[in-house]
Short mmCIF file of C-alpha atoms in Angstrom, two decimals:
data_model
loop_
_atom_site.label_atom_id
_atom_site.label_comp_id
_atom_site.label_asym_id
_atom_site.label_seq_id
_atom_site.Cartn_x
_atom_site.Cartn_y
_atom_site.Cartn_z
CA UNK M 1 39.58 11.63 -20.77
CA UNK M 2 37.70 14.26 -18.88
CA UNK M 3 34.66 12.46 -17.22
CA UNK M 4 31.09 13.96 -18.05
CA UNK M 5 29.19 16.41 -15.58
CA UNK M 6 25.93 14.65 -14.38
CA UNK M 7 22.94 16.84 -13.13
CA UNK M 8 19.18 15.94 -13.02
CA UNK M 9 17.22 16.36 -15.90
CA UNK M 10 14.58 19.03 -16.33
CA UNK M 11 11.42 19.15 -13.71
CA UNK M 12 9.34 16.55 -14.28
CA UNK M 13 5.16 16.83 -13.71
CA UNK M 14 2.71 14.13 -13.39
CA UNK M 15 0.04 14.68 -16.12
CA UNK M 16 -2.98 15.91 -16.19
CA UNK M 17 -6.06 13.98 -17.06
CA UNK M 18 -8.97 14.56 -18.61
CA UNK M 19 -11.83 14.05 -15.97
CA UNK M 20 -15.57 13.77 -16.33
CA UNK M 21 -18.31 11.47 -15.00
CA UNK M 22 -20.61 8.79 -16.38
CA UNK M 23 -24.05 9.08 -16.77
CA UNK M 24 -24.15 6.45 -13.77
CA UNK M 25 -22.29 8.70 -11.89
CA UNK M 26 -19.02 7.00 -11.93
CA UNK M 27 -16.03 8.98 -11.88
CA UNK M 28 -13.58 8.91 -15.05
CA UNK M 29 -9.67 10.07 -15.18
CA UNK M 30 -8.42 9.65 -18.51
CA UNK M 31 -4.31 9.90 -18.87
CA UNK M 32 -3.86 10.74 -22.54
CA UNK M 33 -0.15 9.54 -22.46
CA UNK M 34 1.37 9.70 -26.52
CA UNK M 35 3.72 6.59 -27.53
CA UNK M 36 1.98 4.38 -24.31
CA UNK M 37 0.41 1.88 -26.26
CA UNK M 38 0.09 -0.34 -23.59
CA UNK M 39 -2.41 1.14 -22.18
CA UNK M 40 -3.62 0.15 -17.98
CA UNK M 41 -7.22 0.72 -16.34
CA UNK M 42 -7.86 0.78 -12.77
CA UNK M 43 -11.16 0.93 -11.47
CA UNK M 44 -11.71 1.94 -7.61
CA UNK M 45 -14.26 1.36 -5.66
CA UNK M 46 -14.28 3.11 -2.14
CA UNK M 47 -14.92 -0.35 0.03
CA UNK M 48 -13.91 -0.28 3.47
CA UNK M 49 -12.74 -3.95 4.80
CA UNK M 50 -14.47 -2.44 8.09
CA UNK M 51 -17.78 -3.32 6.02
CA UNK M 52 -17.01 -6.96 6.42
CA UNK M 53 -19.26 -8.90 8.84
CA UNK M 54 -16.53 -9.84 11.61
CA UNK M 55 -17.28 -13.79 11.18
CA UNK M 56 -16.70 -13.81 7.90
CA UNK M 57 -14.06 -11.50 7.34
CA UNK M 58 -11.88 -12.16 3.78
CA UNK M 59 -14.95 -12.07 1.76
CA UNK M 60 -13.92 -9.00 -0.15
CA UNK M 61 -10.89 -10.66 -1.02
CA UNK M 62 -12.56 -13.84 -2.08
CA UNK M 63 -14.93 -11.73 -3.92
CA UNK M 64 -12.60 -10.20 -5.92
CA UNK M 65 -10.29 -12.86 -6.70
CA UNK M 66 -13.32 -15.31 -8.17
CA UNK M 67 -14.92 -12.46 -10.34
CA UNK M 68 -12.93 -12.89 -13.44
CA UNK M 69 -13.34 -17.11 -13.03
CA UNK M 70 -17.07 -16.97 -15.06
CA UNK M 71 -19.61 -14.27 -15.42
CA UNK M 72 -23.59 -15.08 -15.91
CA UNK M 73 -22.96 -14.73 -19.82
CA UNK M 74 -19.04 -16.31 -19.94
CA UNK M 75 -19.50 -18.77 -17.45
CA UNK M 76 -16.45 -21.55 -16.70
CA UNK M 77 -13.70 -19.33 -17.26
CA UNK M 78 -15.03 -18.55 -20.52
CA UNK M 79 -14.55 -14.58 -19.13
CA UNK M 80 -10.78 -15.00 -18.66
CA UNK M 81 -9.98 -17.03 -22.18
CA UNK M 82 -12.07 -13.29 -23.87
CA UNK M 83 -9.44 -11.25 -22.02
CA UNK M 84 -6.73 -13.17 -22.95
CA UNK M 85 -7.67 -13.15 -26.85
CA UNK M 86 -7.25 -9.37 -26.23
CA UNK M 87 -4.01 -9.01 -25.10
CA UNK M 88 -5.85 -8.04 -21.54
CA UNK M 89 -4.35 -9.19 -17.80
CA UNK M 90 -6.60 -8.19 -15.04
CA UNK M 91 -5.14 -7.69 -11.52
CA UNK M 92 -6.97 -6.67 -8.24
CA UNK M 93 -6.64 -5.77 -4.18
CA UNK M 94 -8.63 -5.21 -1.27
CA UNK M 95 -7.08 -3.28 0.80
CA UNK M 96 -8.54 -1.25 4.09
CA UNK M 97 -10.05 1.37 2.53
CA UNK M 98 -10.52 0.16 -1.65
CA UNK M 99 -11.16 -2.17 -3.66
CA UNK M 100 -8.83 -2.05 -7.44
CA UNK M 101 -9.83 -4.36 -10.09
CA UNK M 102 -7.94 -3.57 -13.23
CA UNK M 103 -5.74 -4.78 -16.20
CA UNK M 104 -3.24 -3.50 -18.74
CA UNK M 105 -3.74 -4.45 -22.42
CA UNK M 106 -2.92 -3.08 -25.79
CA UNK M 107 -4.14 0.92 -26.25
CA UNK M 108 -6.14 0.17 -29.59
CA UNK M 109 -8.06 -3.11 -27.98
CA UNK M 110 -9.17 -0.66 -24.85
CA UNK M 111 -13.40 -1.14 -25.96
CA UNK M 112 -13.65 -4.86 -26.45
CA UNK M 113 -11.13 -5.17 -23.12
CA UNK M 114 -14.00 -2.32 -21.13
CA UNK M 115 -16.96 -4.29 -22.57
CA UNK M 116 -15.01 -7.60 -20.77
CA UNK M 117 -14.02 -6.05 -17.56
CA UNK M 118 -17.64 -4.39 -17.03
CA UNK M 119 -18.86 -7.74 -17.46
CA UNK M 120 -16.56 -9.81 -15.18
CA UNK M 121 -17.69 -6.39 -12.55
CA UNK M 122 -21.77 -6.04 -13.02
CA UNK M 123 -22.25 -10.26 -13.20
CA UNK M 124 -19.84 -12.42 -11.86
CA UNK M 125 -20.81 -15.85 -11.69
CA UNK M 126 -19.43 -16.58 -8.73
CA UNK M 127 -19.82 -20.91 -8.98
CA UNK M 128 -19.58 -22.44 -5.78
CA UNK M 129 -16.60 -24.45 -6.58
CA UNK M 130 -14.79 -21.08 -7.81
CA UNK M 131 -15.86 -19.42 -4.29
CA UNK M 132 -14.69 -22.76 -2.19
CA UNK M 133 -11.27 -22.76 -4.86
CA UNK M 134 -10.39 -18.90 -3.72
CA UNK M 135 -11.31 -19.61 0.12
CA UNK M 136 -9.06 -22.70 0.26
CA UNK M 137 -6.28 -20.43 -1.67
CA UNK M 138 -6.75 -17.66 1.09
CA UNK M 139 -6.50 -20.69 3.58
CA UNK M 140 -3.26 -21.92 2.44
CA UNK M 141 -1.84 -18.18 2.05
CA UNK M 142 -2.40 -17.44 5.27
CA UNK M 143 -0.65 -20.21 6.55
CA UNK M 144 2.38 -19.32 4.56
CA UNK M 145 2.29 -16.05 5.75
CA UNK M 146 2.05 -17.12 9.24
CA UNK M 147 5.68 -18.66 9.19
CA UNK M 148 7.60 -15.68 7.53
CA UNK M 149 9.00 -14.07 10.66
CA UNK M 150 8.57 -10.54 8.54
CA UNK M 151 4.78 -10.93 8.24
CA UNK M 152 4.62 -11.62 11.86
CA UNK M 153 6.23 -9.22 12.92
CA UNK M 154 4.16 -6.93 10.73
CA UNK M 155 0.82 -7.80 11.14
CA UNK M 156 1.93 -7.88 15.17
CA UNK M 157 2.86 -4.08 14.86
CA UNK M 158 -0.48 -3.19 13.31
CA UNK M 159 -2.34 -4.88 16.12
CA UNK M 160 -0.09 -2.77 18.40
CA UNK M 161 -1.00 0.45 16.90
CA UNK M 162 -4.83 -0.23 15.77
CA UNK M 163 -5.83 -2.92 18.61
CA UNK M 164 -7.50 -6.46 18.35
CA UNK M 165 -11.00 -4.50 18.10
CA UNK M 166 -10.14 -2.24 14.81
CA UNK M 167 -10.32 -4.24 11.37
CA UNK M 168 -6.62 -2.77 10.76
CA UNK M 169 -5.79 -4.47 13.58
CA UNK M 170 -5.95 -7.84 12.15
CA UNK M 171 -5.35 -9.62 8.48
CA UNK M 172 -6.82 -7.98 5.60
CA UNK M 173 -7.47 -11.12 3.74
CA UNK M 174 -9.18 -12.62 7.16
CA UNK M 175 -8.28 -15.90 9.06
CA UNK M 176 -8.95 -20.06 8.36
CA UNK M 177 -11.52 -19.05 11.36
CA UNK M 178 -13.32 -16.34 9.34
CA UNK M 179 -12.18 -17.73 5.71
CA UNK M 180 -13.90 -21.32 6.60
CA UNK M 181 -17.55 -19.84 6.62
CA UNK M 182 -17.57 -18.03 3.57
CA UNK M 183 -20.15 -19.47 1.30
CA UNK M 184 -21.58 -17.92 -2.33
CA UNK M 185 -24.42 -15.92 -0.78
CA UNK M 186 -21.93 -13.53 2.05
CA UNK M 187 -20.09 -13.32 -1.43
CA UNK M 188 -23.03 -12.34 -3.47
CA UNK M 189 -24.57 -9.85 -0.66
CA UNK M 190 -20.97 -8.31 -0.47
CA UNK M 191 -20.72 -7.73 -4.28
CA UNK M 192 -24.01 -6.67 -4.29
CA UNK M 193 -23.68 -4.24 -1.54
CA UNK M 194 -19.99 -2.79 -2.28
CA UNK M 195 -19.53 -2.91 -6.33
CA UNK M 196 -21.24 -0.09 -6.99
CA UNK M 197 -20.31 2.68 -9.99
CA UNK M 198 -22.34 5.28 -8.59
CA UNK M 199 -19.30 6.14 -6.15
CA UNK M 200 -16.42 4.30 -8.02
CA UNK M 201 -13.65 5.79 -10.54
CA UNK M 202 -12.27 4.56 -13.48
CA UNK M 203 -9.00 5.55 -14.17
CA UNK M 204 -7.25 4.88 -17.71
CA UNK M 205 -3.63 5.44 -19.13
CA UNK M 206 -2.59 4.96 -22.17
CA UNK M 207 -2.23 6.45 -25.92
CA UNK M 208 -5.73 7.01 -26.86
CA UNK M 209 -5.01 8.53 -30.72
CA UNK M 210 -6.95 5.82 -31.97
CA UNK M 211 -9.35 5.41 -29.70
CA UNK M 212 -12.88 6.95 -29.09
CA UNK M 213 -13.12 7.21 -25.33
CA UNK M 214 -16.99 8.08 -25.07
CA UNK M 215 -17.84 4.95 -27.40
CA UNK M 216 -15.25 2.43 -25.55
CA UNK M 217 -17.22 3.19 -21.97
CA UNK M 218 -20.25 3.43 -23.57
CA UNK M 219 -20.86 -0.39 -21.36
CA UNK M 220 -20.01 1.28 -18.38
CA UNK M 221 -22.72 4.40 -18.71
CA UNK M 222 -25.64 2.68 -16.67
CA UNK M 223 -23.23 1.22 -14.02
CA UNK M 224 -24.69 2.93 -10.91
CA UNK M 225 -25.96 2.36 -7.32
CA UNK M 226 -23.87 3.72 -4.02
CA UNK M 227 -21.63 1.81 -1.83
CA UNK M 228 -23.07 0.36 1.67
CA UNK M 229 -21.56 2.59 4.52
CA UNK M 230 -19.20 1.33 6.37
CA UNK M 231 -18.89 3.33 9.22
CA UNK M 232 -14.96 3.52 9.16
CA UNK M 233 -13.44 5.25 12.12
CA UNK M 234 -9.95 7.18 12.35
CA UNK M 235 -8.00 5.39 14.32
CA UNK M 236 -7.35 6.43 18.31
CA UNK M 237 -3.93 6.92 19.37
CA UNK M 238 -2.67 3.65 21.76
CA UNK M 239 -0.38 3.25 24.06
CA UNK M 240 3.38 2.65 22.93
CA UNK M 241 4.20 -1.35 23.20
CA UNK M 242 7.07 -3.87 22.68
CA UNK M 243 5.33 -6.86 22.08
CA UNK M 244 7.89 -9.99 21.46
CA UNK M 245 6.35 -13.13 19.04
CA UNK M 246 7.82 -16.35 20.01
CA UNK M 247 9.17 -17.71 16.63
CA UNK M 248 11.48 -20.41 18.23
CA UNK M 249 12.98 -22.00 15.42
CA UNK M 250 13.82 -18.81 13.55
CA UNK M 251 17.36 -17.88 12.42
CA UNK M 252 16.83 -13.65 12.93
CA UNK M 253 14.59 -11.51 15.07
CA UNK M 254 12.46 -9.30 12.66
CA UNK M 255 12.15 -5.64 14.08
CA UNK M 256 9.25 -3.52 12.96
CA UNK M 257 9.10 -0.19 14.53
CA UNK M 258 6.35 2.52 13.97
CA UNK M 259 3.47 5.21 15.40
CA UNK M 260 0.74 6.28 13.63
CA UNK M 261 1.25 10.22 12.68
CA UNK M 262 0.18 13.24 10.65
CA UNK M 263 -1.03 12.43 7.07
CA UNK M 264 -0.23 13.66 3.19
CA UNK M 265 -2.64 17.08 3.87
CA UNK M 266 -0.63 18.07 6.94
CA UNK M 267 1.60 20.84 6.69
CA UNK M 268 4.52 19.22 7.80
CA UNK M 269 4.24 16.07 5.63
CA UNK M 270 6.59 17.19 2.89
CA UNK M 271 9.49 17.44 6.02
CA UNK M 272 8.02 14.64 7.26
CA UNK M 273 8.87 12.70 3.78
CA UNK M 274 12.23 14.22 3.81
CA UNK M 275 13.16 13.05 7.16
CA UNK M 276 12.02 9.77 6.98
CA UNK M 277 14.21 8.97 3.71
CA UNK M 278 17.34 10.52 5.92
CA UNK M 279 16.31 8.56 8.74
CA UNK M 280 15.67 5.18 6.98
CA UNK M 281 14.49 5.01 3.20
CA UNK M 282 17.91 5.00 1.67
CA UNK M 283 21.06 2.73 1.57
CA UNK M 284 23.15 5.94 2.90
CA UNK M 285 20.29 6.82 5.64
CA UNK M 286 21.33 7.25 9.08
CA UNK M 287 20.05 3.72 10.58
CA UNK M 288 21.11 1.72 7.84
CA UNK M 289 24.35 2.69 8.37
CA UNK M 290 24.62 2.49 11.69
CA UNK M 291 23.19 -1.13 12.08
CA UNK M 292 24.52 -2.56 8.68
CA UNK M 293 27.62 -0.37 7.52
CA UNK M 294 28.92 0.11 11.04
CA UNK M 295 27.81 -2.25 13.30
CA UNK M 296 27.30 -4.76 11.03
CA UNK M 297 23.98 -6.43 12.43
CA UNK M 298 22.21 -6.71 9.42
CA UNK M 299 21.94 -6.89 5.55
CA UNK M 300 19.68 -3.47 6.02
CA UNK M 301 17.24 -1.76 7.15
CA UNK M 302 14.10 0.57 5.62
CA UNK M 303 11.25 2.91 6.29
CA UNK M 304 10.03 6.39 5.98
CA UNK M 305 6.76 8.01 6.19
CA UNK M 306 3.27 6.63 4.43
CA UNK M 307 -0.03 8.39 3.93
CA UNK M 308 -3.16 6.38 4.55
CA UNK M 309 -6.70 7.59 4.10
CA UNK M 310 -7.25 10.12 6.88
CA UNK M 311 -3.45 10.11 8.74
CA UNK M 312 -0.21 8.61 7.99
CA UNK M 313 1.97 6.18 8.96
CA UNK M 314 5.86 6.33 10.47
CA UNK M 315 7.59 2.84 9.77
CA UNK M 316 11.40 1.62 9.70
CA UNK M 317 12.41 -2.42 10.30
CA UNK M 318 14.49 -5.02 9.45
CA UNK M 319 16.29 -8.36 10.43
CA UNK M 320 18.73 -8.77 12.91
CA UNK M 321 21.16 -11.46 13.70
CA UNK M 322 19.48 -12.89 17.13
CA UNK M 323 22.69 -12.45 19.00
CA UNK M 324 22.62 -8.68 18.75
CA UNK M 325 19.04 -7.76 18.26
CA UNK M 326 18.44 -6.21 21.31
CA UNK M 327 21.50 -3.92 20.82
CA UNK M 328 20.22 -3.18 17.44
CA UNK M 329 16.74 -2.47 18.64
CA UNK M 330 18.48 0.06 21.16
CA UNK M 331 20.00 2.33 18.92
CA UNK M 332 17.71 2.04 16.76
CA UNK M 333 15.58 3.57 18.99
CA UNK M 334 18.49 5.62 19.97
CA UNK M 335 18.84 6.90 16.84
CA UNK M 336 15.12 8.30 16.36
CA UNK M 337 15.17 10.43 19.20
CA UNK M 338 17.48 12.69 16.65
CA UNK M 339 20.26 13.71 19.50
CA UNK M 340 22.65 15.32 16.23
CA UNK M 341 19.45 17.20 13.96
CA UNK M 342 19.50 16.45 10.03
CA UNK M 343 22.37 18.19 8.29
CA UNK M 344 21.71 20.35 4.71
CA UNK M 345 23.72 17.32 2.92
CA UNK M 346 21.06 14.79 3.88
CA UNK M 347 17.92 16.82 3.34
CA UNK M 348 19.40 18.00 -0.48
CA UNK M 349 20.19 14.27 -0.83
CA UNK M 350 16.87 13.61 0.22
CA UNK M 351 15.18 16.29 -2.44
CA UNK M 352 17.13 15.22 -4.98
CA UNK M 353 16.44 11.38 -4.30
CA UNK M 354 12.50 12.02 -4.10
CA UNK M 355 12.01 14.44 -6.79
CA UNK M 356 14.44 12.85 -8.98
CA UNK M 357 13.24 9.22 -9.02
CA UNK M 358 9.47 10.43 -10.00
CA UNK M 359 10.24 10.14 -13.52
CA UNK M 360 11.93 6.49 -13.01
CA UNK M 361 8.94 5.78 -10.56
CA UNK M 362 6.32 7.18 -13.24
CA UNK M 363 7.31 5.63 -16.62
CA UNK M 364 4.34 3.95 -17.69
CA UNK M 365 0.54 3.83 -18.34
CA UNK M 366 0.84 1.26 -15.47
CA UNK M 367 2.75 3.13 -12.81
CA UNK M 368 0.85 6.43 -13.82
CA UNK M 369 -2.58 4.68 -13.48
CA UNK M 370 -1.42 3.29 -10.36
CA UNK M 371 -0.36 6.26 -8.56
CA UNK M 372 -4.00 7.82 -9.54
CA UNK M 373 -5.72 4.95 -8.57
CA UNK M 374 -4.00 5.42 -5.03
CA UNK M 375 -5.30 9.24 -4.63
CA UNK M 376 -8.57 8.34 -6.14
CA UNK M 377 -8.78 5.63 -3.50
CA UNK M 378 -8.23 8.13 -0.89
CA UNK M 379 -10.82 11.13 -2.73
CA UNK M 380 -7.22 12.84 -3.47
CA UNK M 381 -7.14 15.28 -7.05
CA UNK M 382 -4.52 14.03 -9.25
CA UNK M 383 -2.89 17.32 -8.80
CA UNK M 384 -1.60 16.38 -5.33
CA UNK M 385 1.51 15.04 -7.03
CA UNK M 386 3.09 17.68 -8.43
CA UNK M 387 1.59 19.87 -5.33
CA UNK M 388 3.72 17.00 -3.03
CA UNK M 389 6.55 17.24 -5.59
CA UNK M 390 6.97 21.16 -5.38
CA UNK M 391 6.13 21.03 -1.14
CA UNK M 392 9.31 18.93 -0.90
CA UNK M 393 11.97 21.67 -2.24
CA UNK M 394 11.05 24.02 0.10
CA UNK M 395 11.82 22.91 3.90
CA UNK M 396 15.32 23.28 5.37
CA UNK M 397 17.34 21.01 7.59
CA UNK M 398 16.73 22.75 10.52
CA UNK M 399 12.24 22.80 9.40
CA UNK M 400 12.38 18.94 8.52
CA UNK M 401 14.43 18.17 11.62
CA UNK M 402 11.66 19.86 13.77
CA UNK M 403 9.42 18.49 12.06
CA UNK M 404 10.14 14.95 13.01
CA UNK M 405 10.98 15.54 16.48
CA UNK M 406 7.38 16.90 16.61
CA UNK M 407 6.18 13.51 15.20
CA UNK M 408 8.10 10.80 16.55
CA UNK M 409 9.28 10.50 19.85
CA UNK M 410 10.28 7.21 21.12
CA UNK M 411 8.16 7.08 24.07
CA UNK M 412 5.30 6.90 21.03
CA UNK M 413 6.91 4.46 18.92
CA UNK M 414 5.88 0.38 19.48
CA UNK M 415 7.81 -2.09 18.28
CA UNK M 416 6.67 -5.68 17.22
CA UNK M 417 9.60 -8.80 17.22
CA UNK M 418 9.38 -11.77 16.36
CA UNK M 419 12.16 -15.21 16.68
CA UNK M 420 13.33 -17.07 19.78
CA UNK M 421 11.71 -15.60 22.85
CA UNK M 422 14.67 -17.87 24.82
CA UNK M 423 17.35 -15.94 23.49
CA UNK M 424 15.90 -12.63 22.92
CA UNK M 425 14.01 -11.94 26.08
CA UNK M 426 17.02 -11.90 28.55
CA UNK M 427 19.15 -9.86 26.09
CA UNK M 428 16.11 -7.13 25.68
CA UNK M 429 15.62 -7.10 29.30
CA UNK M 430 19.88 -6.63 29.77
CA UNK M 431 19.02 -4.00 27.32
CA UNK M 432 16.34 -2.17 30.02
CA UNK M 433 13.86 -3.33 27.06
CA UNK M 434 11.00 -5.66 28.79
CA UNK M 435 8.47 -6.99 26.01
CA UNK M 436 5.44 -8.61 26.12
CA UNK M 437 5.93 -11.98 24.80
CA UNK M 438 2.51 -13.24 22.37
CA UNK M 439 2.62 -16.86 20.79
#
């Protein structure tokens, strides 16, 4: 039997939305999306985590996670037992530079679910023993986090690139130091100073056939007011470092490798995208099979290139076997200094990974509200997708090679380990590799 040909399907497009703003001033992107009818909402609000008083720092995260336990008029979870008649599960992050609250929930029930969420928004209750609830959950996830080798390793690599003194440079969700003196008034003062529709955007997905937008956010119209400066910075470019935490009782050494580069608006950031996935974003990428496939050292590594709000972001880690973690860490740094450039059968593999897995990547109201929430985070037009998606057919090998030897160099790239300082200390310095060892 003669086996089928294969090929991608037709060029896919993000769609378009229907934008306009509220009377309040906030921002609406409306996804008409036929045969969606689960439909998601995201709304945005553009709240720096660099707004948080230092002392108390985790408050937007507290704030957000205790909105939807009571509101002023559905008070004692009343608020969440509404949503949950309606079909309606809210979700939320605060991250650097945003704030998402939002939900998915059946298409037709969209205006009882908007009436809800604008509620839980403009007048949460925030009861004491809700706010003390979320700071003791914060507590408790921090200290998880703290013994998973991979967040260490993480959060030690952003303190690397942003410093000790930058809010990126330490935990988003704050400390038990910071967490412990949040009480319902820093909670109230930061709702009441960073929830504010006059600068946010809602964005909605779904099949709206049978349903009248302008009447559904008709609760949302006098949400208004303008978000508290923050005074966020771009970050300044640091000093490369290989700083080594002392995890002694764990089984691998986590490697997280990265600079801080170019972002999404630079002209090079569609090579940029390309090389990364050749580099490290796929299974078949150069490191991963080097250090897994050849060398064995590890069940795989990942990376690539990420855009943040004003730069991006060059990333690629994974866990090593202790034994031969300093080898690994050697070519791996070996391996970006790009001694043999990118060949034409890894950059098309590249294209026709990217481009072809925005349809998979895009399926539903959910991912498509996601990925506009992201850009409208960032003051991006939802057109930048299929602009990004028609950037990365065009460079060549030779471009996107250039590219990243413009952009990462490995006297620029800092690297962040953590697991047994007694084991992996002498075998980096063997390796001419001489970290700074943190606790």
């Amino acid at each position: 039997m003669k086996r089928p040909t294969v090929s991608l399907s037709a060029s896919w497009q993000f769609p378009e939305p229907q934008i306009f703003t509220l009377a309040g001033g906030m921002k609406v992107w409306a996804f008409d999306l036929p045969g969606q009818h689960i439909a998601a909402l995201e709304v945005v609000l553009p709240t720096s985590l660099a707004a948080e008083p230092r002392s108390i720092e985790g408050v937007a995260t507290v704030a957000l996670h205790s909105a939807d336990e009571g509101t002023v008029s559905n008070p004692d979870g009343r608020i969440s037992e509404l949503l949950e008649l309606q079909g309606a599960a809210l979700h939320g992050q605060a991250s650097q530079h945003s704030t998402r609250l939002g939900g998915d929930a059946p298409a037709h029930r969209l205006p009882e679910v908007i009436t809800l969420l604008t509620e839980v928004i403009r007048e949460p209750a925030f009861a004491p023993a809700d706010i003390e609830h979320h700071v003791e959950m914060q507590v408790a996830a921090f200290d998880s986090r703290v013994a998973s080798p991979g967040w260490v390793a993480k959060q030690a690599l952003r303190q690397v690139l942003f410093g000790d003194e930058a809010r990126e440079g330490r935990p988003g969700a704050g400390t038990p130091e910071t967490l412990q003196h949040i009480g319902r008034d820093d909670v109230l003062a930061w709702h009441a100073a960073h929830w504010s529709g006059g600068d946010a955007t809602l964005v909605l997905a779904g099949d709206f056939m049978d349903v009248n937008l302008a009447s559904a956010l008709a609760p949302m119209e006098s949400w208004s007011g303008t978000t508290v400066a923050s005074g966020v910075t771009v970050a300044e470019p640091r000093a490369a470092q290989l700083v080594l935490v002392d995890m002694p009782d764990a089984v691998q050494a986590t490697i997280h490798a990265g600079s801080l580069t170019v972002g999404r608006r630079h002209p090079d950031w569609a090579a940029l995208k390309l090389a990364g996935h050749a580099m490290c974003g796929a299974f078949a990428s150069r490191l991963n099979l080097e250090l897994r496939e050849q060398q064995g050292y590890t069940y795989g590594v990942g990376g690539g290139f990420t855009a943040r709000q004003d730069d991006g972001q060059f990333f690629v880690g994974g866990s090593f076997r202790v034994e031969v973690a300093a080898d690994a860490l050697r070519r791996l740094l070996a391996g970006l200094e790009l001694a043999e450039p990118f060949t034409t059968a890894e950059i098309e593999d590249a294209k026709r990974y990217l481009v072809g897995v925005a349809p998979l990547a895009n399926e539903t109201a959910s991912d498509i509200a996601r990925q506009a929430a992201v850009l409208a985070a960032v003051g991006e037009h939802p057109a930048f997708v299929n602009e990004h998606f028609a950037a990365l057919e065009i460079p060549t090998a030779s471009q996107v090679s250039e590219a990243f030897q413009r952009h990462i160099q490995r006297d620029s790239v800092s690297v962040a380990i953590s697991g047994p300082a007694s084991t992996l200390v002498p075998a980096l310095q063997a390796a001419g590799l001489d970290p700074v060892v943190v606790s």
